[in-house]
Each structure stands twice: as structure tokens, then as C-alpha cells.
PDB file of C-alpha atoms in Angstrom:
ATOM      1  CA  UNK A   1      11.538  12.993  27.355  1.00  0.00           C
ATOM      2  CA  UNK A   2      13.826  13.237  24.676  1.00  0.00           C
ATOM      3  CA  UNK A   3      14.902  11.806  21.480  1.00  0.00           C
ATOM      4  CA  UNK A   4      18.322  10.067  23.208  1.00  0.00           C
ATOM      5  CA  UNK A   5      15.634   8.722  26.238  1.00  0.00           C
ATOM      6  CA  UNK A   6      13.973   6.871  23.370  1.00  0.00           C
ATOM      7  CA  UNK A   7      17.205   5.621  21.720  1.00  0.00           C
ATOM      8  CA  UNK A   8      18.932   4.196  24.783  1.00  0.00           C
ATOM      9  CA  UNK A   9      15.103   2.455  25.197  1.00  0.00           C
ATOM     10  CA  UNK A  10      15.364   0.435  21.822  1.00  0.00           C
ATOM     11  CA  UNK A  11      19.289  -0.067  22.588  1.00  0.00           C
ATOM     12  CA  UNK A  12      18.328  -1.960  25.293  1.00  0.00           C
ATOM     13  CA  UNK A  13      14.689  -3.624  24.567  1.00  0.00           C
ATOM     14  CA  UNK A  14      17.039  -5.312  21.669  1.00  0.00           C
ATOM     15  CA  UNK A  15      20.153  -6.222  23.595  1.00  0.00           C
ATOM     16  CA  UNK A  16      18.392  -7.034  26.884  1.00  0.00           C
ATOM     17  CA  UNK A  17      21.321  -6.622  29.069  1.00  0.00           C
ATOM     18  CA  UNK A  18      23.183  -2.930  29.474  1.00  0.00           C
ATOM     19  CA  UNK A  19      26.758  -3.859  29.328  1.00  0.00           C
ATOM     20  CA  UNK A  20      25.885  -4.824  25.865  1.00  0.00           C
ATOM     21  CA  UNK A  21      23.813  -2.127  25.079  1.00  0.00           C
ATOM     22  CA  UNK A  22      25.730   0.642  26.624  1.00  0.00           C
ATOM     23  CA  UNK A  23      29.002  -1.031  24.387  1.00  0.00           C
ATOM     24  CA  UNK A  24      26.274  -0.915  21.174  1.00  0.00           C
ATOM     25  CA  UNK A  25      25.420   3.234  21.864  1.00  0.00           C
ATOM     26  CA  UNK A  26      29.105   3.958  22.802  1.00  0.00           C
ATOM     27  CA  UNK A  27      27.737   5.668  26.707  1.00  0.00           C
ATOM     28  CA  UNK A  28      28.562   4.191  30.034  1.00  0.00           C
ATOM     29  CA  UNK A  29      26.263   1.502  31.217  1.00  0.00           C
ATOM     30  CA  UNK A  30      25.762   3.460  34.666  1.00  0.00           C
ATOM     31  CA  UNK A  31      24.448   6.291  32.460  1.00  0.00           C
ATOM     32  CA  UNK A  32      22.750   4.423  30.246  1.00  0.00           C
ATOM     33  CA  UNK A  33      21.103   2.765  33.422  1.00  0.00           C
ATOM     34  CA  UNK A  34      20.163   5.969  34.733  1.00  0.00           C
ATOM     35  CA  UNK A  35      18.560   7.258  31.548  1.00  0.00           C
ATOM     36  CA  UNK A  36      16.518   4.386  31.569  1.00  0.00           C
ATOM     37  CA  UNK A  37      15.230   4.856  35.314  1.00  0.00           C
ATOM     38  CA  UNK A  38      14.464   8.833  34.273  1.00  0.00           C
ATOM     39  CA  UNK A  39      12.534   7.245  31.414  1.00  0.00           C
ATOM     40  CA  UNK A  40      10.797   5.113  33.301  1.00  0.00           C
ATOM     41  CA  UNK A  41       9.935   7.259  35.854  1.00  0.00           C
ATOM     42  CA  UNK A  42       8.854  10.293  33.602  1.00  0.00           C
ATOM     43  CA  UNK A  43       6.328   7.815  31.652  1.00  0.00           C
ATOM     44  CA  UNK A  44       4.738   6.657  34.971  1.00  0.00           C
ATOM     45  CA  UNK A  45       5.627   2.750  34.823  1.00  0.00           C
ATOM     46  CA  UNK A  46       8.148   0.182  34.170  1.00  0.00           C
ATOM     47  CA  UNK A  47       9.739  -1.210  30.747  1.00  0.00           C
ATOM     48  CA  UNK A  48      11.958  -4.014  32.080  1.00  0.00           C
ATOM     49  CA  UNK A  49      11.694  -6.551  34.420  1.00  0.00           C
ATOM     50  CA  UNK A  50      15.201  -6.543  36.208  1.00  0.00           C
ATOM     51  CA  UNK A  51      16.815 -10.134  36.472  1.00  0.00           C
ATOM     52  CA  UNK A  52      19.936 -11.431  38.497  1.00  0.00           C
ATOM     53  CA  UNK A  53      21.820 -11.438  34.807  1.00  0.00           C
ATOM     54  CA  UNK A  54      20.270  -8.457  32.433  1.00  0.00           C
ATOM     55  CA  UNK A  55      16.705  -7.031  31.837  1.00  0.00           C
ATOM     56  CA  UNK A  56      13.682  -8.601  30.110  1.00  0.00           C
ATOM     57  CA  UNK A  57      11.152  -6.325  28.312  1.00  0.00           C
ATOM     58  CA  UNK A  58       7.472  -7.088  29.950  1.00  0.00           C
ATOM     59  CA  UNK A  59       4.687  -6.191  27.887  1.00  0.00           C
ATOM     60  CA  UNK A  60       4.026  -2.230  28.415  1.00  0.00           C
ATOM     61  CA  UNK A  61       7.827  -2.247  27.511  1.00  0.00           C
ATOM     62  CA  UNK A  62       7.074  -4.343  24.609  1.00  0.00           C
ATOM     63  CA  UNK A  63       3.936  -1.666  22.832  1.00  0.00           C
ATOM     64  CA  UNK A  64       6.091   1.233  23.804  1.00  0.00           C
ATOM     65  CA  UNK A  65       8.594  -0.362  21.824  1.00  0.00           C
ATOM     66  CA  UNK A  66       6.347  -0.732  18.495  1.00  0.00           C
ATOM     67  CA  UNK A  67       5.430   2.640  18.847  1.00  0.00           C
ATOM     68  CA  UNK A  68       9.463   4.115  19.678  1.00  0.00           C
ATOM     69  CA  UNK A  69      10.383   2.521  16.471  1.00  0.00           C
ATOM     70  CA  UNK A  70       8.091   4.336  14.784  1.00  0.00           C
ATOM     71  CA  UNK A  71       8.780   7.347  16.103  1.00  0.00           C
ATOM     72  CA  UNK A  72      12.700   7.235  15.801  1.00  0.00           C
ATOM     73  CA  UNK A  73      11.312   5.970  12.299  1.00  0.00           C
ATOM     74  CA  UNK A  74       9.498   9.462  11.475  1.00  0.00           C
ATOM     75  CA  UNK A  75      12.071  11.455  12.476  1.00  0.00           C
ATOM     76  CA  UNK A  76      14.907  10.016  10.827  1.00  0.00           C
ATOM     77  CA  UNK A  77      12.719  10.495   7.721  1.00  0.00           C
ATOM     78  CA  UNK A  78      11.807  14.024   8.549  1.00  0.00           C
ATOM     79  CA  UNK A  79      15.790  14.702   8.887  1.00  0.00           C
ATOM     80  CA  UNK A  80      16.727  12.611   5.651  1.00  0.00           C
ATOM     81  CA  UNK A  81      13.754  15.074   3.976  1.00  0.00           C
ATOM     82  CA  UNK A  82      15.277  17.955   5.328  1.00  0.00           C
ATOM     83  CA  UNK A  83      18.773  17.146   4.702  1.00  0.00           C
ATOM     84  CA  UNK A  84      18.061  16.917   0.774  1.00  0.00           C
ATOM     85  CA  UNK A  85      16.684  20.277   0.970  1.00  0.00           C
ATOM     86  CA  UNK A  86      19.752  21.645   2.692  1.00  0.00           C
ATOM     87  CA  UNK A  87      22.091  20.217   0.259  1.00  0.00           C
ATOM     88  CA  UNK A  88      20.626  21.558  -2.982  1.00  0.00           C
ATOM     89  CA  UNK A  89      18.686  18.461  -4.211  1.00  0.00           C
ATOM     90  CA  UNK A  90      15.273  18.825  -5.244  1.00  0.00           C
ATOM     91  CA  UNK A  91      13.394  17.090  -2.710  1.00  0.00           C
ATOM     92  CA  UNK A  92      11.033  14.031  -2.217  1.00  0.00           C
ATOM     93  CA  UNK A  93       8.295  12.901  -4.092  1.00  0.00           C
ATOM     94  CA  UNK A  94       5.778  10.347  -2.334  1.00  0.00           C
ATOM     95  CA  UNK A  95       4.309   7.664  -5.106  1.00  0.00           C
ATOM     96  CA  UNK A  96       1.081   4.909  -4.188  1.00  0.00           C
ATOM     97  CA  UNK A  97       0.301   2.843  -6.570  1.00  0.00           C
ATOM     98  CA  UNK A  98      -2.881   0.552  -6.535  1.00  0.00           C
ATOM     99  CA  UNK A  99      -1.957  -3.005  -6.132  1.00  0.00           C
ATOM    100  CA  UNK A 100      -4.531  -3.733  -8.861  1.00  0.00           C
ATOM    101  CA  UNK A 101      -1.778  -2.184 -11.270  1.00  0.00           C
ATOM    102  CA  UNK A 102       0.615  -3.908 -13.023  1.00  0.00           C
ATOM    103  CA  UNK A 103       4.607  -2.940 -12.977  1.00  0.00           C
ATOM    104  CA  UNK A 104       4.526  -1.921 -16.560  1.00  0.00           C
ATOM    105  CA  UNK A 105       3.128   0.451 -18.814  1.00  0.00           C
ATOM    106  CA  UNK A 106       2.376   4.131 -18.253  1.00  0.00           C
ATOM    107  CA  UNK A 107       3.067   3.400 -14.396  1.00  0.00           C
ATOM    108  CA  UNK A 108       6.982   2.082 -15.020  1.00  0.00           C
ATOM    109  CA  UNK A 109       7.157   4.520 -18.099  1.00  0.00           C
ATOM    110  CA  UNK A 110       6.427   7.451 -16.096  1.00  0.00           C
ATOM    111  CA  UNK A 111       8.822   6.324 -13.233  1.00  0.00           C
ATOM    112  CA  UNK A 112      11.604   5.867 -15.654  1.00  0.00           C
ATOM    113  CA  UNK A 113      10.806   9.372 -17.308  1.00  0.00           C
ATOM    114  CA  UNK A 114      10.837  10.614 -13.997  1.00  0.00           C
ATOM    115  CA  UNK A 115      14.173   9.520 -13.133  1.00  0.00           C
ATOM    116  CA  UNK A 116      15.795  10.741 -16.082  1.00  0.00           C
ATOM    117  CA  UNK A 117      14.347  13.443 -15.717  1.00  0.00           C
ATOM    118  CA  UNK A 118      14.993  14.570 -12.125  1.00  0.00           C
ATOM    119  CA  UNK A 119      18.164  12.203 -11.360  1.00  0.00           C
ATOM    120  CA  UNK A 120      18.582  14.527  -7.720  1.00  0.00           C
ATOM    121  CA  UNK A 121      15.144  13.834  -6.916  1.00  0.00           C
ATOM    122  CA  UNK A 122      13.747  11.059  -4.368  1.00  0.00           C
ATOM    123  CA  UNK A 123      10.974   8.767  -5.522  1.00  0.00           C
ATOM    124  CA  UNK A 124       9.393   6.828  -2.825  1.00  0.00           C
ATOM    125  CA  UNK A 125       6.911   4.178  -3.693  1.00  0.00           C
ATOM    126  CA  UNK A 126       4.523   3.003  -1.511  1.00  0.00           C
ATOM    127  CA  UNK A 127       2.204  -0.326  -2.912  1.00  0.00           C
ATOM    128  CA  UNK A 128      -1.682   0.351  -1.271  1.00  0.00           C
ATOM    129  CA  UNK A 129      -5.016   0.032  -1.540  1.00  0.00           C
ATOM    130  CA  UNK A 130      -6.579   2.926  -3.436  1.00  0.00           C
ATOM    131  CA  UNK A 131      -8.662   3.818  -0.671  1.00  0.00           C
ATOM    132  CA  UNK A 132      -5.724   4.021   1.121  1.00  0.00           C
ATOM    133  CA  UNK A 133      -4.225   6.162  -1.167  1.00  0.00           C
ATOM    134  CA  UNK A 134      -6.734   8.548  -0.987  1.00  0.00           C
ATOM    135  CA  UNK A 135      -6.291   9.421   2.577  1.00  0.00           C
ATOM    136  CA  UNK A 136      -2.813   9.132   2.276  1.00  0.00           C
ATOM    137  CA  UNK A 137      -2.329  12.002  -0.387  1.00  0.00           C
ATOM    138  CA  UNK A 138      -5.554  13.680   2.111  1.00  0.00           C
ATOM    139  CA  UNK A 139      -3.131  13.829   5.032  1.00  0.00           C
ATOM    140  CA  UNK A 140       0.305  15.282   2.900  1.00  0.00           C
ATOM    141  CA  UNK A 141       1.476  11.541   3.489  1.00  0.00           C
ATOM    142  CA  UNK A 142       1.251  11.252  -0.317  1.00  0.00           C
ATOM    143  CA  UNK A 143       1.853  13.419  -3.210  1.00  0.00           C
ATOM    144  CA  UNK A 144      -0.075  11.830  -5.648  1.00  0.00           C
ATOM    145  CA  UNK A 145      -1.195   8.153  -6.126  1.00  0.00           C
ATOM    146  CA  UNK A 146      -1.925   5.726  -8.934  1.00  0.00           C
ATOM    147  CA  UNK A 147      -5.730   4.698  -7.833  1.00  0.00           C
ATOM    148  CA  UNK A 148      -8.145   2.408  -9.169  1.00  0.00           C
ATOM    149  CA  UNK A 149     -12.130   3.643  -9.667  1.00  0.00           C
ATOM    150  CA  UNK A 150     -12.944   5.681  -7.086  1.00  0.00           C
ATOM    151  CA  UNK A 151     -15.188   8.461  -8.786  1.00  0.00           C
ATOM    152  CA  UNK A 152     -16.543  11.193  -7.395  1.00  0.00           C
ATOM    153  CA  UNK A 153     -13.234  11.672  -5.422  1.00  0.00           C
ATOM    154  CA  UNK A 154     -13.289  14.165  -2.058  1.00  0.00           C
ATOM    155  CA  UNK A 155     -13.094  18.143  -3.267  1.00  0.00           C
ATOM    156  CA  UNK A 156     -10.126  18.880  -1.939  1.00  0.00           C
ATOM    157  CA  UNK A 157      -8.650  16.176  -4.637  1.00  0.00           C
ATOM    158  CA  UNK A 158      -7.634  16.696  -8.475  1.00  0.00           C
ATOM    159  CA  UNK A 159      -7.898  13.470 -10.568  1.00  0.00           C
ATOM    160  CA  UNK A 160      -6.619  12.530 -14.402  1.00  0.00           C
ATOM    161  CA  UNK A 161      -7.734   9.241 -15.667  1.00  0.00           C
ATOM    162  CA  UNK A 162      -5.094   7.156 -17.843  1.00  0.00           C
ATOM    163  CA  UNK A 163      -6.830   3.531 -18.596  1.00  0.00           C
ATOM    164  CA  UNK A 164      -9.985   1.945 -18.225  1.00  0.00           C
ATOM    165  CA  UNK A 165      -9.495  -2.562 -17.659  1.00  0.00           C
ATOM    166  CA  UNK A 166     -12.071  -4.868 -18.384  1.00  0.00           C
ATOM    167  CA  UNK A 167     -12.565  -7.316 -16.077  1.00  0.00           C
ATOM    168  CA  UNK A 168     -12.266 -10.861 -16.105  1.00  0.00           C
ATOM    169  CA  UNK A 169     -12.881 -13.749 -14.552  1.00  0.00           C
ATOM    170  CA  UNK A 170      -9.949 -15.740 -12.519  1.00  0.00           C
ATOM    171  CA  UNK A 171     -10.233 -19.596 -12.099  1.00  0.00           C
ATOM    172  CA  UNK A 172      -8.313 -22.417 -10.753  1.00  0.00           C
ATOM    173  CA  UNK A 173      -7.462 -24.169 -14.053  1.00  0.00           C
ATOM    174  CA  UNK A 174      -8.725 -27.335 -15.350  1.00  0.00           C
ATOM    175  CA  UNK A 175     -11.373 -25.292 -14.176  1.00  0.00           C
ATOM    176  CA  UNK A 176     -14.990 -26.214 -16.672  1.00  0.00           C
ATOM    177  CA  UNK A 177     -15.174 -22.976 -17.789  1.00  0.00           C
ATOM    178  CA  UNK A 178     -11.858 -22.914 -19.341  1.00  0.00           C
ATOM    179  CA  UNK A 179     -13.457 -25.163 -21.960  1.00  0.00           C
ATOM    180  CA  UNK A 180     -16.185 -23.224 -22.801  1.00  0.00           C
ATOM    181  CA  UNK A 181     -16.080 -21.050 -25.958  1.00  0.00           C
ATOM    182  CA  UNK A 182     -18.588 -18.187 -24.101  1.00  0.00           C
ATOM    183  CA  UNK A 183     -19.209 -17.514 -21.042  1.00  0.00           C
ATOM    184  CA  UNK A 184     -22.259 -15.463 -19.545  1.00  0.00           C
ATOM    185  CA  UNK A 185     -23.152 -14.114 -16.025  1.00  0.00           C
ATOM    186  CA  UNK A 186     -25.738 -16.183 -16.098  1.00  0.00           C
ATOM    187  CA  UNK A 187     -23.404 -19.703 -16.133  1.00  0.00           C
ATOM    188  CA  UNK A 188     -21.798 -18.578 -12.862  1.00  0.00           C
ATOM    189  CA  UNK A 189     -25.088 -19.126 -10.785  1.00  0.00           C
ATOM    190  CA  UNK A 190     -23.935 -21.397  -7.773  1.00  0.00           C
ATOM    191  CA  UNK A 191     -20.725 -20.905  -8.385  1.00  0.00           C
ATOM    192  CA  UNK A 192     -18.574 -19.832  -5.391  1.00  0.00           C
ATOM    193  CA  UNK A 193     -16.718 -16.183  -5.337  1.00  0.00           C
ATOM    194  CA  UNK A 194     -13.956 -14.393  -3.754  1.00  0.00           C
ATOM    195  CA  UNK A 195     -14.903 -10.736  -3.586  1.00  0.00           C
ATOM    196  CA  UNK A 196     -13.810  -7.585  -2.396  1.00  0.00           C
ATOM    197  CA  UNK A 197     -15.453  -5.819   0.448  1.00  0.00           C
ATOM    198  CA  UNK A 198     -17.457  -2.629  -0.355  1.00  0.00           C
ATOM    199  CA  UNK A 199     -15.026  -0.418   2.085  1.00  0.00           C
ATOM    200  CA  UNK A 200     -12.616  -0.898  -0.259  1.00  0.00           C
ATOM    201  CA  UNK A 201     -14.619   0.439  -3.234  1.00  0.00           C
ATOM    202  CA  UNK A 202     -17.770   1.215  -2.975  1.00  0.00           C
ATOM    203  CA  UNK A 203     -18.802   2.516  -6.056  1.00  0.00           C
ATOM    204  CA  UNK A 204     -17.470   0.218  -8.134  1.00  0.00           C
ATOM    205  CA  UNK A 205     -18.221  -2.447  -5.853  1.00  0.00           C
ATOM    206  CA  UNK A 206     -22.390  -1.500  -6.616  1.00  0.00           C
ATOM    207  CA  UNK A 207     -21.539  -1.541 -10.477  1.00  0.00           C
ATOM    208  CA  UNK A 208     -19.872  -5.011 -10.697  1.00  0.00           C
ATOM    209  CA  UNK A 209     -23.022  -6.527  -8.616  1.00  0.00           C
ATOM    210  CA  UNK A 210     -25.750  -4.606 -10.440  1.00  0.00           C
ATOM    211  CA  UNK A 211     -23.830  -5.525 -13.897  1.00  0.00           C
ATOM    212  CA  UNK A 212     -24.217  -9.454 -12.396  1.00  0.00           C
ATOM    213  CA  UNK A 213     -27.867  -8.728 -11.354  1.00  0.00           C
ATOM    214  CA  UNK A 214     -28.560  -7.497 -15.223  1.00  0.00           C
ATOM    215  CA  UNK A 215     -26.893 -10.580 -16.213  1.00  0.00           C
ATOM    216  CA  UNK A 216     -29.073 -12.947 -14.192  1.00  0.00           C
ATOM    217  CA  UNK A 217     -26.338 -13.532 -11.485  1.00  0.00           C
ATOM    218  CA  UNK A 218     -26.331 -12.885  -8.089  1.00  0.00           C
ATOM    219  CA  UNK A 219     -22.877 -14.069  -7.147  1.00  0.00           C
ATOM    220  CA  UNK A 220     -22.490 -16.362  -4.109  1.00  0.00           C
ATOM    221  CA  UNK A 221     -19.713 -14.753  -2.200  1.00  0.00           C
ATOM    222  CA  UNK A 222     -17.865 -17.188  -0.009  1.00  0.00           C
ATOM    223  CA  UNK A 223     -14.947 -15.443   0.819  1.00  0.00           C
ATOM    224  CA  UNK A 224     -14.013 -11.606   0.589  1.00  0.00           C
ATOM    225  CA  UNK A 225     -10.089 -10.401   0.301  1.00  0.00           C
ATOM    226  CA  UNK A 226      -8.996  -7.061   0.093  1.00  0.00           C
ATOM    227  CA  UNK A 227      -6.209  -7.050  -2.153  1.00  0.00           C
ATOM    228  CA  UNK A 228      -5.493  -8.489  -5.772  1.00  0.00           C
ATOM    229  CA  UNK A 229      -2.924 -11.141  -4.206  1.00  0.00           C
ATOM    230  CA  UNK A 230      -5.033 -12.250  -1.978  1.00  0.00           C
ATOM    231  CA  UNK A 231      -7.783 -13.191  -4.440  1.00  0.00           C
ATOM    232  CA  UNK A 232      -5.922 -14.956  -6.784  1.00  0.00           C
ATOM    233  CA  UNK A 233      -4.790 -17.047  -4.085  1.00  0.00           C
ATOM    234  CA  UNK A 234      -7.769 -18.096  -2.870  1.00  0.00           C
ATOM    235  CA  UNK A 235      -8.446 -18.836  -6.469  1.00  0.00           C
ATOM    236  CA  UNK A 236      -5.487 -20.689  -6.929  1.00  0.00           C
ATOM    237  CA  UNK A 237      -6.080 -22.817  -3.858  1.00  0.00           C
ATOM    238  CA  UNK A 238     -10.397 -23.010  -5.540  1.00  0.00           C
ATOM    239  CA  UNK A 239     -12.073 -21.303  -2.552  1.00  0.00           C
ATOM    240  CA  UNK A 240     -13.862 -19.781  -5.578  1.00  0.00           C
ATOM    241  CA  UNK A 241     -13.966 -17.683  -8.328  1.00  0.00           C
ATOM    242  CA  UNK A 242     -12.229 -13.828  -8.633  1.00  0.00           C
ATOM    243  CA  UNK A 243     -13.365 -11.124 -10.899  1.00  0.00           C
ATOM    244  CA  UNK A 244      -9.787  -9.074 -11.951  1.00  0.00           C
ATOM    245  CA  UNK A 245      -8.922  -6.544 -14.316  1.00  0.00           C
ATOM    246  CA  UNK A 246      -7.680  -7.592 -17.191  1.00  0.00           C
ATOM    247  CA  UNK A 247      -3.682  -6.329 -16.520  1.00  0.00           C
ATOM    248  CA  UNK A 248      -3.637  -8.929 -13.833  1.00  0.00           C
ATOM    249  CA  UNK A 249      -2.062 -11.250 -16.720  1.00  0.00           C
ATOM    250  CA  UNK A 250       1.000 -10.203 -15.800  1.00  0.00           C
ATOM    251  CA  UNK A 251       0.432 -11.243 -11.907  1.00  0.00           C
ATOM    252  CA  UNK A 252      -1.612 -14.270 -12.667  1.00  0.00           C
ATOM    253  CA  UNK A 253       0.080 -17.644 -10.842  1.00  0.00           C
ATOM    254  CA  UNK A 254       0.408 -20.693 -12.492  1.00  0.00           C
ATOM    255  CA  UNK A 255      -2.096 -21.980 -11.176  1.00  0.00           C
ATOM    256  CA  UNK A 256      -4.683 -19.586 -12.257  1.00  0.00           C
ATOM    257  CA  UNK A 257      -6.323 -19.141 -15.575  1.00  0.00           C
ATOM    258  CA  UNK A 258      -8.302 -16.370 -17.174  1.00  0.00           C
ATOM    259  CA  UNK A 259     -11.377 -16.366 -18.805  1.00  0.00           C
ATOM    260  CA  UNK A 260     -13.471 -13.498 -20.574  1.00  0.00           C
ATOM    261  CA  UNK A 261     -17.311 -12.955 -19.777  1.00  0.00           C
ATOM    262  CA  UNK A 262     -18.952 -11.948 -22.824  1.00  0.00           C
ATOM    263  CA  UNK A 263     -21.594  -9.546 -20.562  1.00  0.00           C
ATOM    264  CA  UNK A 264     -19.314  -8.205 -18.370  1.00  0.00           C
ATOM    265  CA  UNK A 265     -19.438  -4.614 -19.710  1.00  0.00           C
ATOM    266  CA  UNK A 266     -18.008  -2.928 -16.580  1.00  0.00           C
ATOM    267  CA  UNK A 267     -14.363  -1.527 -16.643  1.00  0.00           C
ATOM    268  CA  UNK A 268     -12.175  -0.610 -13.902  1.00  0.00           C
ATOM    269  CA  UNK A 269     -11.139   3.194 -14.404  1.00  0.00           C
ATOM    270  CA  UNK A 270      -7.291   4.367 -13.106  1.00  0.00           C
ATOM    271  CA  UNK A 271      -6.618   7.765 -12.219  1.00  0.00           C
ATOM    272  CA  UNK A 272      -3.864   9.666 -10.906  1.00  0.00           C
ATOM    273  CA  UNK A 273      -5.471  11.702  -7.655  1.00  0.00           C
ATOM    274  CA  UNK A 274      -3.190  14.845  -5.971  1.00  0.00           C
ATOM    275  CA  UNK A 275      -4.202  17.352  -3.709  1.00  0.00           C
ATOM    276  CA  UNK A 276      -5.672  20.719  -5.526  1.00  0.00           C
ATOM    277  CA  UNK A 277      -3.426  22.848  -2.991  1.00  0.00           C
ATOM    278  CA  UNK A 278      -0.314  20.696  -3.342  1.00  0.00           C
ATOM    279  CA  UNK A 279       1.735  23.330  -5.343  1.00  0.00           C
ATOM    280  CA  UNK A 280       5.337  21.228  -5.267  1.00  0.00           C
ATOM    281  CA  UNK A 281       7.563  22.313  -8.057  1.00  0.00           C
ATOM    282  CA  UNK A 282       8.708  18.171  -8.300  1.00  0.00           C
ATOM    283  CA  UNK A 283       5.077  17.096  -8.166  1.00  0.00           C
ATOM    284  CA  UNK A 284       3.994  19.411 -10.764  1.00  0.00           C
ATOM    285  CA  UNK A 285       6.957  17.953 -13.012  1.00  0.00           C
ATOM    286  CA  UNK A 286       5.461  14.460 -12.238  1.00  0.00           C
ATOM    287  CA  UNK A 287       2.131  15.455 -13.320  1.00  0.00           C
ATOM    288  CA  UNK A 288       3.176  16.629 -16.599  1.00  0.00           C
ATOM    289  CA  UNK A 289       5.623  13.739 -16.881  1.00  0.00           C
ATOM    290  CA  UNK A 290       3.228  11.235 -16.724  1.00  0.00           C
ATOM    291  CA  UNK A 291       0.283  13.077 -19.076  1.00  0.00           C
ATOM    292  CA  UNK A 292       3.695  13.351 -21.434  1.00  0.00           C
ATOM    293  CA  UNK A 293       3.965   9.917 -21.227  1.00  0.00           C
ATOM    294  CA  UNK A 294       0.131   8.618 -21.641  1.00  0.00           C
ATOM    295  CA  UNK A 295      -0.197  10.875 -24.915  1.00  0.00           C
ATOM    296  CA  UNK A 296       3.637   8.846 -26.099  1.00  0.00           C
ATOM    297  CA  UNK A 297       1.860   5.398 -25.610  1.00  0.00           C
TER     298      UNK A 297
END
């Protein structure tokens, strides 16, 4: 199999017919027919169901398709990677950020830094969970990632912390406690919550529910969501309640107030995780970058 079998596949899973598809790849459609009937007969089974006018992609054609993309995707990447290298420029640099972070601050600072910085170099983003993150920078997919409290880290990982949030309480507004002057764990007995699942911290996860325990709450989870989005729109629409950190001000919907707890002592740490072995000239620049820029703000 190779890389033009997989080509001339997509060509025509997205054209359905060949004269179009061998017009759209520039090859003549007996060829292109051909290639298609090596492909198919070098994987073991069919990709199209052949019709009096064109082809229609059945449902093995349909996976193989999901997973072609992807493949055509990684290697176009690989090249693009390689290419940069060949011409001079400095390379690629592979970014997560948490998606409990806000777009400003040390996080936009540093990127803008960056970029002056290293104008040749290529700085690819990539918005994800922090547990996420961490595998991601585990498996070379990442460089180095913006995470949110996930302390003691795996062995192999390096770690600098920039920020510590509060957290806070989101609620629908009009909401009663919006006209309170305190608050206290203890008021939010009964009161429905949207919560993360553990997977997706679970360390900080135990210290937000033994902080509520201490308090005299043992919150009444109706609902959990993974992400920061997620929560505040299940807030928004009053499935229940949402703890946040405190930077989610700038992500907060209209719909969606803030209130402080005055006993909610636990923060949310940030750190920037990389690899201990990950020597990269561009993300050793980064690193240094971004402590540059904490110690400026």
C-alpha cells in the first residue's frame, strides 16, 4: 500500500464517481479505477459499492476513511516539520494550554514574547484538558503544556508553577445567593452541582470535596462535565451550581454570575510541565521566555 493508494481512496470517497475524481487528482480514471481495485484487494475487502452511475462508500469504506484522513493528516505534518528544518527555520514548538486558562496574562504575554522573539519559529497551540496534556507532552506529541493542578506529576516530567486561582462559585443569576453579603459551604447544602469527574483531576478533585466536607457540605452532584465550557453552561441553563477558578471572569456568559465563598480556602495551582529529556534548543528558549515573563508581571 502506498501513500498515492490512500490519496486516490479519499479522491474518490469525496467525489463518489471517478470521472470526477480522476479530473480532481489530474490521473486517468481507468488508472485511477485500477488503483482502487489493487487497494481493495491488498486490504482484503471492499470500499465502494459500485452503482449503474458512480460509486457509493459502504461503511468499512466509510472508518477506513476517518482513519486515511488522519493518516494523510500526519504525514503532511511530518513533511511541513521537516521542510522547516530543511530550509533554515528553527523548527516547531507544540503549545497545550488548559482550558481552565484564560487568553491573557502570562499565557498571551509569553506567546507574544515568543513571537518576537523567534519570528522563524512555528507555534502550534493545542486547547486540552490538563490531563490530556500530560500524556500529550509524555508521548513527544507536546513540548510543553500550560496545566492546571496536577501535583505530584509522572518522573519523567519537569514542572514550574506560575499562579495559584481561588475558586469561586458560578450561578445562574438572579440566582439567591447573589444577594447575600457571605456565603459559606455550609449554605450550599441541597443545592444542586455541576462537577468535574475525578479522571480529570484527581488530586485536586479530593481537596475541593474534603475542603466542602470541613465546611459542612457534601455537595449534591447532579451533573458532571469535563471542561470549563461545559460547566458554565449547564450553569447558565441552572442544572446547578459550578465551582471555577477565579480567571474564568473573563469566560463567564451573560448569563452567569460569580460569587465568592468565604471558606473556600482551596486554590487551583498552574504549572508549565515539559519532558526532563526534551533538550530542544526552541523549547528551552520558551522556558526561559515565559519564567522572563512571570518575574516582568
Amino acid at each position: 500500500m502506498e501513500l498515492r493508494h490512500l490519496r486516490y481512496f479519499v479522491g474518490v470517497a469525496e467525489e463518489q464517481h471517478f470521472g470526477r475524481a480522476a479530473e480532481r487528482l489530474h490521473v486517468a480514471q481507468p488508472a485511477l479505477s485500477r488503483q482502487i481495485q489493487d487497494l481493495e484487494r491488498e486490504i482484503g475487502f471492499a470500499l465502494f459499492d459500485r452503482l449503474p452511475r458512480g460509486v457509493r462508500i459502504n461503511a468499512a469504506g466509510k472508518l477506513f476513511l476517518t482513519d486515511v484522513r488522519r493518516i494523510l493528516q500526519d504525514v503532511e505534518e511530518a513533511r511541513l516539520r521537516a521542510e522547516r528544518i530543511a530550509h533554515g527555520k528553527s523548527g516547531t514548538l507544540r503549545i497545550g494550554v488548559a482550558t481552565a486558562l484564560p487568553w491573557h496574562g502570562l499565557v498571551a504575554d509569553s506567546f507574544r514574547e515568543f513571537r518576537q522573539m523567534q519570528p522563524d519559529a512555528a507555534l502550534e497551540l493545542h486547547h486540552l484538558l490538563s490531563i490530556q496534556q500530560i500524556e500529550a507532552v509524555l508521548s513527544g506529541r507536546l513540548d510543553a503544556g500550560f496545566a492546571a493542578g496536577l501535583i505530584p506529576l509522572d518522573k519523567s516530567l519537569d514542572h514550574w508553577q506560575f499562579t495559584q486561582d481561588k475558586m469561586v462559585l458560578a450561578v445562574p443569576k438572579g440566582h439567591p445567593l447573589t444577594k447575600r453579603n457571605r456565603v459559606r459551604l455550609r449554605d450550599l447544602r441541597d443545592i444542586p452541582f455541576v462537577w468535574f469527574p475525578r479522571w480529570v483531576n484527581p488530586g485536586f478533585y479530593d481537596r475541593m470535596m474534603q475542603a466542602c466536607s470541613k465546611g459542612g457540605l457534601t455537595p449534591r452532584v447532579v451533573q458532571e462535565a469535563p471542561d470549563r465550557d461545559t460547566n458554565l453552561g449547564l450553569v447558565q441553563c441552572r442544572i446547578g451550581l459550578s465551582w471555577q477558578n477565579e480567571a474564568v471572569r473573563w469566560h463567564c456568559p451573560r448569563g452567569v454570575a460569580l460569587v465568592s465563598v468565604v471558606d473556600m480556602n482551596v486554590r487551583m495551582p498552574f504549572n508549565l510541565i515539559w519532558r526532563k529529556d526534551n533538550t530542544s534548543p526552541l523549547l528551552q528558549k520558551f522556558l526561559a521566555q515565559v519564567m522572563s515573563t512571570r518575574r516582568k508581571v
